[in-house]
Amino acid sequence: MKIQNQILLAVVLGLVVGLLLNLFQAPAEIHGVLGWIGKLFIRMLKMVTVPLIVASLIVGVISLKTTDKLKAIGLKTLCYYLATTAIAVVIGLAVVNLIQPGVGVENFAEIEGEMPVFERKPIGDMILEFVPVNIFSALVDMQFIPIILFSLVIGLILTALKTKGKPIADLFVALNAVMLKLVDWIMLLAPIGVFALLSSIVAKLGFSIFVTLGKYVIAVLSGLTLHAVVILPLILFFFAKRSPLAYLKNMFPALSTAFSTASSAATLPVTMECAEKEGKVSKESAGFVLPLGATMNMDGTAMYEAVAAVFIAQVYGIALTFGDQMIIVLTATLSSIGAAAVPSAGLVTMAIVLKAVGLPLEGIALVVGVDRVLDMCRTTINVWGDSIGAAVVDFQMGKK
Ligand code: ASP
């Protein structure tokens, strides 16, 4: 059976088994074992993420050969990221204003969850941290933005040095190949990992999650669905001249890994594997667009933050002007760029959006309860957006 089909089966089985476990209140040991297997799978993915980002970005930049080409791909990638993220936020705002999930919600206490911990840093400090004092500790701590910047610069230097830097360049080319092989092997376990993760999450959450905050969940999900099945496929069709359905099939293992892990970073190895091998996106485009996209391009997260902000305003009975909503477009787009590609990151950066329009941060407690499910969905859209970006940029680069 092809890996895509195996994973599809794993998703279906994971959902069904999870629901059954929840319904029959299965003993905690079963959840424990499933959760453990899932964690093992996530650890394996995370293990390859940092070396893969470094090697693929350096190799990506080197293989472009000229700074002109780099400028072209950089510009196209950035345009794609910003445009699609802003479109996502606007869709989110339209949906939440239409559905008005927060109007009429009165029983705060019933839905309030635990507030996430915020680490509020001035913007100057955040920028300082982009430059690591010690690149090795940045690698150890998985600080993606410093790692990305460092790798891009090293790639540029190796390109400029030409033959002098060749031994090191070759080293990264080899490292990249080794990491991709490792991903191949880990992928053999993906069906088991996806099944274990999904069944343990569903066993824990059950149906109840959809009942509380139902309208809010519906608002987020309809926005995400609209973006994923209409807007992004249209972009793929018109700007990469590809069949969205065929590409969806190519990327399915990555999307289900995103759904079950709720982390774009952990999914990155699978995303790269699918885009290159199945989706036939060139190595240079995939190696450049995907690692950057995993951390910077989060359509789902941006949309989610906008919907959540307006929902919170509605619950508190605070009216938002058109100007406020424009500020939400801007801050949700920016804060999704700043959000780490790990579970629940969007929940934390949402504080930026709320603060910008003067909404109470305590409002976040209202949406914490359903965050996990929505995180899974928005991460899937984040990865779908990255994947389409890789195909679009690849096609546009090929035209030149
Ligand atoms: N979990 C998301 C991701 O990794 C980020 C978020 O929390 O929205 O893409």
Short mmCIF file of C-alpha atoms and ligand atoms in Angstrom, two decimals:
data_model
loop_
_atom_site.label_atom_id
_atom_site.label_comp_id
_atom_site.label_asym_id
_atom_site.label_seq_id
_atom_site.Cartn_x
_atom_site.Cartn_y
_atom_site.Cartn_z
CA MET A 1 0.00 0.00 0.00
CA LYS A 2 1.31 3.48 -0.84
CA ILE A 3 2.36 5.61 2.10
CA GLN A 4 -0.40 8.16 1.34
CA ASN A 5 -3.04 5.46 1.65
CA GLN A 6 -1.48 4.03 4.77
CA ILE A 7 -1.59 7.45 6.39
CA LEU A 8 -5.17 8.05 5.29
CA LEU A 9 -6.09 4.77 6.94
CA ALA A 10 -4.17 5.84 10.05
CA VAL A 11 -6.13 9.10 10.26
CA VAL A 12 -9.49 7.35 9.95
CA LEU A 13 -8.55 4.59 12.39
CA GLY A 14 -7.07 7.12 14.81
CA LEU A 15 -10.30 9.12 14.91
CA VAL A 16 -12.54 6.07 15.23
CA VAL A 17 -10.43 4.32 17.86
CA GLY A 18 -10.03 7.57 19.80
CA LEU A 19 -13.78 8.11 19.90
CA LEU A 20 -14.43 4.52 20.96
CA LEU A 21 -11.85 4.81 23.74
CA ASN A 22 -13.51 8.00 24.89
CA LEU A 23 -17.01 6.55 24.70
CA PHE A 24 -16.16 3.41 26.64
CA GLN A 25 -13.90 5.28 29.06
CA ALA A 26 -10.95 3.04 28.33
CA PRO A 27 -8.36 2.64 31.09
CA ALA A 28 -5.72 5.36 31.34
CA GLU A 29 -2.97 2.88 30.47
CA ILE A 30 -4.21 2.64 26.89
CA HIS A 31 -4.13 6.43 26.45
CA GLY A 32 -0.70 6.37 28.04
CA VAL A 33 0.73 3.86 25.59
CA LEU A 34 -0.76 5.62 22.56
CA GLY A 35 0.48 8.97 23.80
CA TRP A 36 3.92 7.50 24.34
CA ILE A 37 4.12 6.14 20.78
CA GLY A 38 2.98 9.51 19.45
CA LYS A 39 5.62 11.32 21.48
CA LEU A 40 8.29 8.99 20.15
CA PHE A 41 7.25 9.86 16.59
CA ILE A 42 7.34 13.61 17.30
CA ARG A 43 10.77 13.26 18.88
CA MET A 44 12.10 11.54 15.77
CA LEU A 45 10.77 14.33 13.56
CA LYS A 46 12.15 17.01 15.82
CA MET A 47 15.50 15.27 15.85
CA VAL A 48 15.98 15.92 12.13
CA THR A 49 14.40 19.38 12.04
CA VAL A 50 17.38 21.54 13.03
CA PRO A 51 20.05 19.86 10.87
CA LEU A 52 17.55 19.73 8.02
CA ILE A 53 16.76 23.45 8.22
CA VAL A 54 20.45 24.37 8.31
CA ALA A 55 21.49 22.03 5.51
CA SER A 56 18.53 22.69 3.24
CA LEU A 57 18.73 26.47 3.53
CA ILE A 58 22.47 26.54 2.93
CA VAL A 59 22.18 24.13 0.01
CA GLY A 60 19.14 26.06 -1.25
CA VAL A 61 21.07 29.32 -1.32
CA ILE A 62 24.21 27.77 -2.81
CA SER A 63 22.27 26.07 -5.57
CA LEU A 64 20.84 29.42 -6.68
CA LYS A 65 24.41 30.36 -7.58
CA THR A 66 23.84 34.07 -8.14
CA THR A 67 22.64 36.76 -5.81
CA ASP A 68 20.24 37.91 -8.53
CA LYS A 69 18.48 34.58 -8.43
CA LEU A 70 18.43 34.71 -4.66
CA LYS A 71 16.86 38.15 -4.75
CA ALA A 72 14.25 36.91 -7.19
CA ILE A 73 13.29 33.86 -5.15
CA GLY A 74 13.41 35.84 -1.91
CA LEU A 75 11.11 38.51 -3.26
CA LYS A 76 8.63 36.05 -4.75
CA THR A 77 8.57 34.02 -1.56
CA LEU A 78 8.00 37.07 0.61
CA CYS A 79 5.23 38.37 -1.64
CA TYR A 80 3.50 35.01 -1.52
CA TYR A 81 3.78 34.74 2.28
CA LEU A 82 2.45 38.22 2.95
CA ALA A 83 -0.32 38.18 0.36
CA THR A 84 -1.75 34.79 1.34
CA THR A 85 -1.53 35.52 5.06
CA ALA A 86 -3.31 38.85 4.67
CA ILE A 87 -6.02 37.21 2.52
CA ALA A 88 -6.47 34.59 5.24
CA VAL A 89 -6.96 37.25 7.91
CA VAL A 90 -9.49 39.14 5.80
CA ILE A 91 -11.46 35.92 5.24
CA GLY A 92 -11.34 35.25 8.98
CA LEU A 93 -12.68 38.73 9.73
CA ALA A 94 -15.47 38.36 7.18
CA VAL A 95 -16.54 35.02 8.62
CA VAL A 96 -16.44 36.08 12.27
CA ASN A 97 -18.38 39.26 11.55
CA LEU A 98 -20.96 37.21 9.71
CA ILE A 99 -21.35 34.37 12.19
CA GLN A 100 -20.90 36.56 15.28
CA PRO A 101 -20.01 33.64 17.56
CA GLY A 102 -19.36 35.83 20.59
CA VAL A 103 -22.67 37.66 20.62
CA GLY A 104 -24.91 36.37 23.37
CA VAL A 105 -22.24 34.34 25.19
CA GLU A 106 -22.88 35.03 28.85
CA ASN A 107 -21.55 32.25 30.99
CA PHE A 108 -17.89 33.21 31.00
CA ALA A 109 -17.11 31.00 33.95
CA GLU A 110 -18.30 27.88 32.16
CA ILE A 111 -15.85 28.20 29.33
CA GLU A 112 -12.88 29.93 30.88
CA GLY A 113 -9.67 27.90 30.86
CA GLU A 114 -6.23 28.41 32.19
CA MET A 115 -4.36 31.45 30.88
CA PRO A 116 -1.15 30.73 29.02
CA VAL A 117 2.01 32.27 30.42
CA PHE A 118 3.24 35.31 28.53
CA GLU A 119 6.72 36.46 28.22
CA ARG A 120 6.34 40.06 27.15
CA LYS A 121 9.44 41.40 25.56
CA PRO A 122 10.05 44.82 24.04
CA ILE A 123 10.46 44.67 20.27
CA GLY A 124 14.08 45.85 20.51
CA ASP A 125 14.98 42.84 22.65
CA MET A 126 13.22 40.52 20.23
CA ILE A 127 15.34 41.82 17.37
CA LEU A 128 18.50 41.50 19.47
CA GLU A 129 17.71 37.84 19.94
CA PHE A 130 17.66 37.27 16.20
CA VAL A 131 21.44 37.48 16.42
CA PRO A 132 22.60 34.65 18.65
CA VAL A 133 25.72 35.20 20.74
CA ASN A 134 26.40 31.54 20.37
CA ILE A 135 25.12 29.80 17.27
CA PHE A 136 25.50 26.40 18.92
CA SER A 137 23.24 27.29 21.80
CA ALA A 138 20.71 28.63 19.28
CA LEU A 139 20.87 25.25 17.54
CA VAL A 140 20.50 23.39 20.83
CA ASP A 141 17.54 25.51 21.93
CA MET A 142 15.90 25.22 18.49
CA GLN A 143 15.61 28.98 18.08
CA PHE A 144 14.43 28.93 14.52
CA ILE A 145 14.73 32.57 13.48
CA PRO A 146 18.43 32.91 14.50
CA ILE A 147 19.14 29.53 12.91
CA ILE A 148 17.47 30.57 9.66
CA LEU A 149 19.27 33.91 9.49
CA PHE A 150 22.62 32.31 10.23
CA SER A 151 22.11 29.61 7.59
CA LEU A 152 21.07 32.13 4.94
CA VAL A 153 24.17 34.21 5.62
CA ILE A 154 26.48 31.19 5.52
CA GLY A 155 24.86 30.16 2.23
CA LEU A 156 25.51 33.63 0.83
CA ILE A 157 29.12 33.58 1.96
CA LEU A 158 29.73 30.14 0.45
CA THR A 159 28.26 31.39 -2.82
CA ALA A 160 30.54 34.43 -2.76
CA LEU A 161 33.64 32.41 -1.87
CA LYS A 162 33.11 29.95 -4.73
CA THR A 163 35.99 27.40 -4.80
CA LYS A 164 37.51 28.45 -1.48
CA GLY A 165 34.38 27.46 0.39
CA LYS A 166 33.74 24.33 -1.65
CA PRO A 167 34.72 21.73 0.97
CA ILE A 168 32.24 23.18 3.43
CA ALA A 169 29.58 23.57 0.77
CA ASP A 170 30.04 19.91 -0.15
CA LEU A 171 29.73 18.98 3.49
CA PHE A 172 26.31 20.62 3.72
CA VAL A 173 25.19 19.02 0.46
CA ALA A 174 26.11 15.64 1.96
CA LEU A 175 24.50 16.49 5.30
CA ASN A 176 21.32 17.43 3.47
CA ALA A 177 21.27 14.11 1.64
CA VAL A 178 21.83 12.20 4.88
CA MET A 179 19.02 14.03 6.66
CA LEU A 180 16.61 13.43 3.79
CA LYS A 181 17.43 9.72 3.91
CA LEU A 182 16.76 9.75 7.64
CA VAL A 183 13.40 11.36 6.95
CA ASP A 184 12.68 8.57 4.45
CA TRP A 185 13.18 6.04 7.19
CA ILE A 186 11.14 7.94 9.78
CA MET A 187 8.33 8.22 7.23
CA LEU A 188 7.94 4.46 7.27
CA LEU A 189 6.71 4.88 10.83
CA ALA A 190 4.44 7.83 10.04
CA PRO A 191 1.21 5.80 9.80
CA ILE A 192 1.80 4.38 13.29
CA GLY A 193 2.79 7.80 14.67
CA VAL A 194 -0.22 9.57 13.17
CA PHE A 195 -2.60 6.87 14.39
CA ALA A 196 -1.19 6.97 17.94
CA LEU A 197 -1.28 10.77 18.16
CA LEU A 198 -4.80 11.13 16.83
CA SER A 199 -6.34 8.33 18.83
CA SER A 200 -4.79 9.55 22.10
CA ILE A 201 -5.93 13.15 21.54
CA VAL A 202 -9.46 12.20 20.52
CA ALA A 203 -9.68 9.73 23.42
CA LYS A 204 -8.88 12.57 25.79
CA LEU A 205 -11.10 15.26 24.24
CA GLY A 206 -14.05 13.31 22.88
CA PHE A 207 -17.04 15.07 21.37
CA SER A 208 -17.51 17.55 24.17
CA ILE A 209 -15.07 19.97 22.69
CA PHE A 210 -17.37 20.68 19.76
CA VAL A 211 -20.32 21.44 21.95
CA THR A 212 -18.74 24.15 24.08
CA LEU A 213 -17.97 27.24 22.09
CA GLY A 214 -19.61 25.55 19.12
CA LYS A 215 -20.20 28.71 17.11
CA TYR A 216 -16.68 29.95 17.70
CA VAL A 217 -15.20 26.65 16.53
CA ILE A 218 -17.50 26.72 13.49
CA ALA A 219 -16.35 30.26 12.66
CA VAL A 220 -12.66 29.32 12.80
CA LEU A 221 -13.20 26.11 10.86
CA SER A 222 -15.28 27.72 8.12
CA GLY A 223 -12.65 30.41 7.62
CA LEU A 224 -9.86 27.84 7.46
CA THR A 225 -11.81 25.61 5.10
CA LEU A 226 -12.60 28.48 2.75
CA HIS A 227 -8.94 29.44 2.59
CA ALA A 228 -7.75 25.86 2.14
CA VAL A 229 -10.24 24.62 -0.42
CA VAL A 230 -10.95 27.77 -2.43
CA ILE A 231 -8.29 30.49 -2.15
CA LEU A 232 -5.08 28.47 -1.95
CA PRO A 233 -6.08 25.96 -4.66
CA LEU A 234 -7.00 28.86 -6.98
CA ILE A 235 -3.58 30.39 -6.36
CA LEU A 236 -1.96 27.03 -7.11
CA PHE A 237 -3.98 26.63 -10.26
CA PHE A 238 -3.37 30.10 -11.65
CA PHE A 239 0.17 30.77 -10.48
CA ALA A 240 1.67 27.29 -10.71
CA LYS A 241 -0.65 25.78 -13.35
CA ARG A 242 -1.10 22.63 -11.32
CA SER A 243 -4.03 20.49 -10.34
CA PRO A 244 -4.88 21.23 -6.69
CA LEU A 245 -6.34 17.77 -6.18
CA ALA A 246 -3.25 15.97 -7.43
CA TYR A 247 -1.03 18.19 -5.31
CA LEU A 248 -3.24 17.61 -2.28
CA LYS A 249 -2.68 13.90 -2.75
CA ASN A 250 1.08 14.46 -3.01
CA MET A 251 1.13 16.48 0.19
CA PHE A 252 -1.33 14.37 2.17
CA PRO A 253 1.27 12.71 4.46
CA ALA A 254 2.56 16.17 5.42
CA LEU A 255 -0.93 17.51 6.06
CA SER A 256 -1.90 14.63 8.29
CA THR A 257 1.38 14.89 10.18
CA ALA A 258 0.64 18.60 10.70
CA PHE A 259 -2.85 17.74 11.90
CA SER A 260 -1.65 15.19 14.40
CA THR A 261 1.43 16.99 15.71
CA ALA A 262 0.11 20.60 15.64
CA SER A 263 3.62 21.77 14.82
CA SER A 264 4.80 23.07 11.45
CA ALA A 265 8.42 22.69 12.56
CA ALA A 266 8.05 19.04 13.49
CA THR A 267 6.22 18.46 10.20
CA LEU A 268 8.88 20.20 8.09
CA PRO A 269 10.88 17.04 7.28
CA VAL A 270 7.73 15.37 5.95
CA THR A 271 6.67 18.50 4.06
CA MET A 272 10.02 18.67 2.28
CA GLU A 273 10.01 14.99 1.47
CA CYS A 274 6.50 15.12 -0.03
CA ALA A 275 7.03 18.35 -1.96
CA GLU A 276 10.23 17.13 -3.59
CA LYS A 277 9.51 13.46 -4.12
CA GLU A 278 5.78 13.38 -4.77
CA GLY A 279 5.07 17.00 -5.69
CA LYS A 280 8.12 17.30 -7.96
CA VAL A 281 9.01 20.72 -6.62
CA SER A 282 12.68 21.42 -7.37
CA LYS A 283 15.17 20.92 -4.55
CA GLU A 284 16.22 24.56 -4.60
CA SER A 285 12.70 25.93 -4.28
CA ALA A 286 11.61 23.41 -1.66
CA GLY A 287 14.85 23.90 0.28
CA PHE A 288 14.33 27.64 0.36
CA VAL A 289 10.58 28.18 0.61
CA LEU A 290 9.62 25.40 3.02
CA PRO A 291 12.00 25.92 5.97
CA LEU A 292 11.35 29.65 5.86
CA GLY A 293 7.63 29.09 5.46
CA ALA A 294 7.40 26.74 8.42
CA THR A 295 8.35 29.57 10.74
CA MET A 296 7.21 32.64 8.85
CA ASN A 297 4.21 31.74 6.75
CA MET A 298 1.23 30.82 8.90
CA ASP A 299 -2.06 31.56 7.18
CA GLY A 300 -4.04 29.42 9.57
CA THR A 301 -2.53 30.99 12.67
CA ALA A 302 -3.06 34.53 11.40
CA MET A 303 -6.68 33.84 10.54
CA TYR A 304 -7.26 32.13 13.86
CA GLU A 305 -5.88 35.09 15.78
CA ALA A 306 -8.15 37.51 13.94
CA VAL A 307 -11.24 35.38 14.52
CA ALA A 308 -10.36 34.88 18.18
CA ALA A 309 -9.77 38.61 18.72
CA VAL A 310 -13.13 39.59 17.26
CA PHE A 311 -14.83 36.75 19.17
CA ILE A 312 -13.35 38.05 22.42
CA ALA A 313 -14.49 41.58 21.59
CA GLN A 314 -18.00 40.27 20.92
CA VAL A 315 -18.12 38.34 24.19
CA TYR A 316 -17.02 41.40 26.16
CA GLY A 317 -19.43 43.58 24.21
CA ILE A 318 -16.67 45.81 22.87
CA ALA A 319 -17.41 47.31 19.45
CA LEU A 320 -14.55 47.25 16.96
CA THR A 321 -14.38 49.96 14.31
CA PHE A 322 -13.30 49.40 10.71
CA GLY A 323 -9.95 50.94 11.68
CA ASP A 324 -9.62 48.41 14.52
CA GLN A 325 -10.24 45.59 12.09
CA MET A 326 -7.52 46.95 9.79
CA ILE A 327 -5.15 46.96 12.75
CA ILE A 328 -6.12 43.34 13.32
CA VAL A 329 -5.20 42.51 9.70
CA LEU A 330 -1.79 44.04 10.21
CA THR A 331 -1.01 42.69 13.67
CA ALA A 332 -2.39 39.20 13.01
CA THR A 333 -0.24 38.96 9.87
CA LEU A 334 2.86 40.15 11.72
CA SER A 335 2.30 38.11 14.85
CA SER A 336 1.84 34.95 12.82
CA ILE A 337 5.28 35.58 11.33
CA GLY A 338 6.65 35.86 14.86
CA ALA A 339 4.80 32.78 16.14
CA ALA A 340 7.00 29.75 16.67
CA ALA A 341 6.07 26.69 14.66
CA VAL A 342 5.17 24.67 17.75
CA PRO A 343 1.87 23.70 19.38
CA SER A 344 -0.14 26.57 20.89
CA ALA A 345 2.28 29.25 19.72
CA GLY A 346 -0.57 31.17 18.09
CA LEU A 347 -2.41 31.34 21.38
CA VAL A 348 0.48 33.20 22.95
CA THR A 349 1.22 35.64 20.14
CA MET A 350 -2.47 36.49 20.08
CA ALA A 351 -1.69 38.84 22.95
CA ILE A 352 -0.06 41.17 20.39
CA VAL A 353 -3.30 41.41 18.41
CA LEU A 354 -5.47 41.93 21.49
CA LYS A 355 -3.19 44.61 22.87
CA ALA A 356 -3.07 46.48 19.58
CA VAL A 357 -6.82 47.01 19.60
CA GLY A 358 -7.16 47.41 23.36
CA LEU A 359 -8.94 44.13 24.14
CA PRO A 360 -8.52 42.44 27.54
CA LEU A 361 -5.80 39.79 27.51
CA GLU A 362 -7.91 37.74 29.91
CA GLY A 363 -10.10 37.02 26.92
CA ILE A 364 -7.58 34.41 25.85
CA ALA A 365 -8.81 32.27 28.73
CA LEU A 366 -12.10 31.95 26.83
CA VAL A 367 -10.53 30.18 23.89
CA VAL A 368 -7.91 28.05 25.65
CA GLY A 369 -10.29 25.13 26.11
CA VAL A 370 -10.66 24.46 22.39
CA ASP A 371 -7.17 25.45 21.42
CA ARG A 372 -5.76 22.00 20.80
CA VAL A 373 -8.31 21.05 18.16
CA LEU A 374 -8.10 24.41 16.44
CA ASP A 375 -4.31 24.28 16.64
CA MET A 376 -4.34 20.99 14.75
CA CYS A 377 -6.53 22.51 12.06
CA ARG A 378 -4.65 25.79 11.71
CA THR A 379 -1.30 23.98 11.58
CA THR A 380 -2.62 21.86 8.71
CA ILE A 381 -3.53 25.06 6.85
CA ASN A 382 -0.13 26.56 7.69
CA VAL A 383 1.61 23.58 6.10
CA TRP A 384 -0.78 23.53 3.11
CA GLY A 385 0.01 27.22 2.55
CA ASP A 386 3.76 26.53 2.68
CA SER A 387 3.42 23.62 0.28
CA ILE A 388 1.48 25.65 -2.25
CA GLY A 389 4.01 28.46 -1.82
CA ALA A 390 6.83 26.09 -2.75
CA ALA A 391 5.00 25.00 -5.92
CA VAL A 392 4.09 28.57 -6.90
CA VAL A 393 7.56 29.99 -6.33
CA ASP A 394 9.09 27.02 -8.13
CA PHE A 395 6.89 27.56 -11.17
CA GLN A 396 7.49 31.30 -11.21
CA MET A 397 11.26 30.82 -10.95
CA GLY A 398 11.20 28.32 -13.81
CA LYS A 399 9.46 30.80 -16.08
CA LYS A 400 12.38 33.19 -16.01
N1 ASP B 1 0.96 25.20 15.95
C1 ASP B 1 1.09 26.13 14.88
C2 ASP B 1 2.17 25.69 13.92
O1 ASP B 1 3.11 25.04 14.30
C3 ASP B 1 1.35 27.52 15.36
C4 ASP B 1 0.15 27.99 16.11
O2 ASP B 1 0.04 27.75 17.32
O3 ASP B 1 -0.75 28.56 15.49
O4 ASP B 1 2.10 25.97 12.75
#
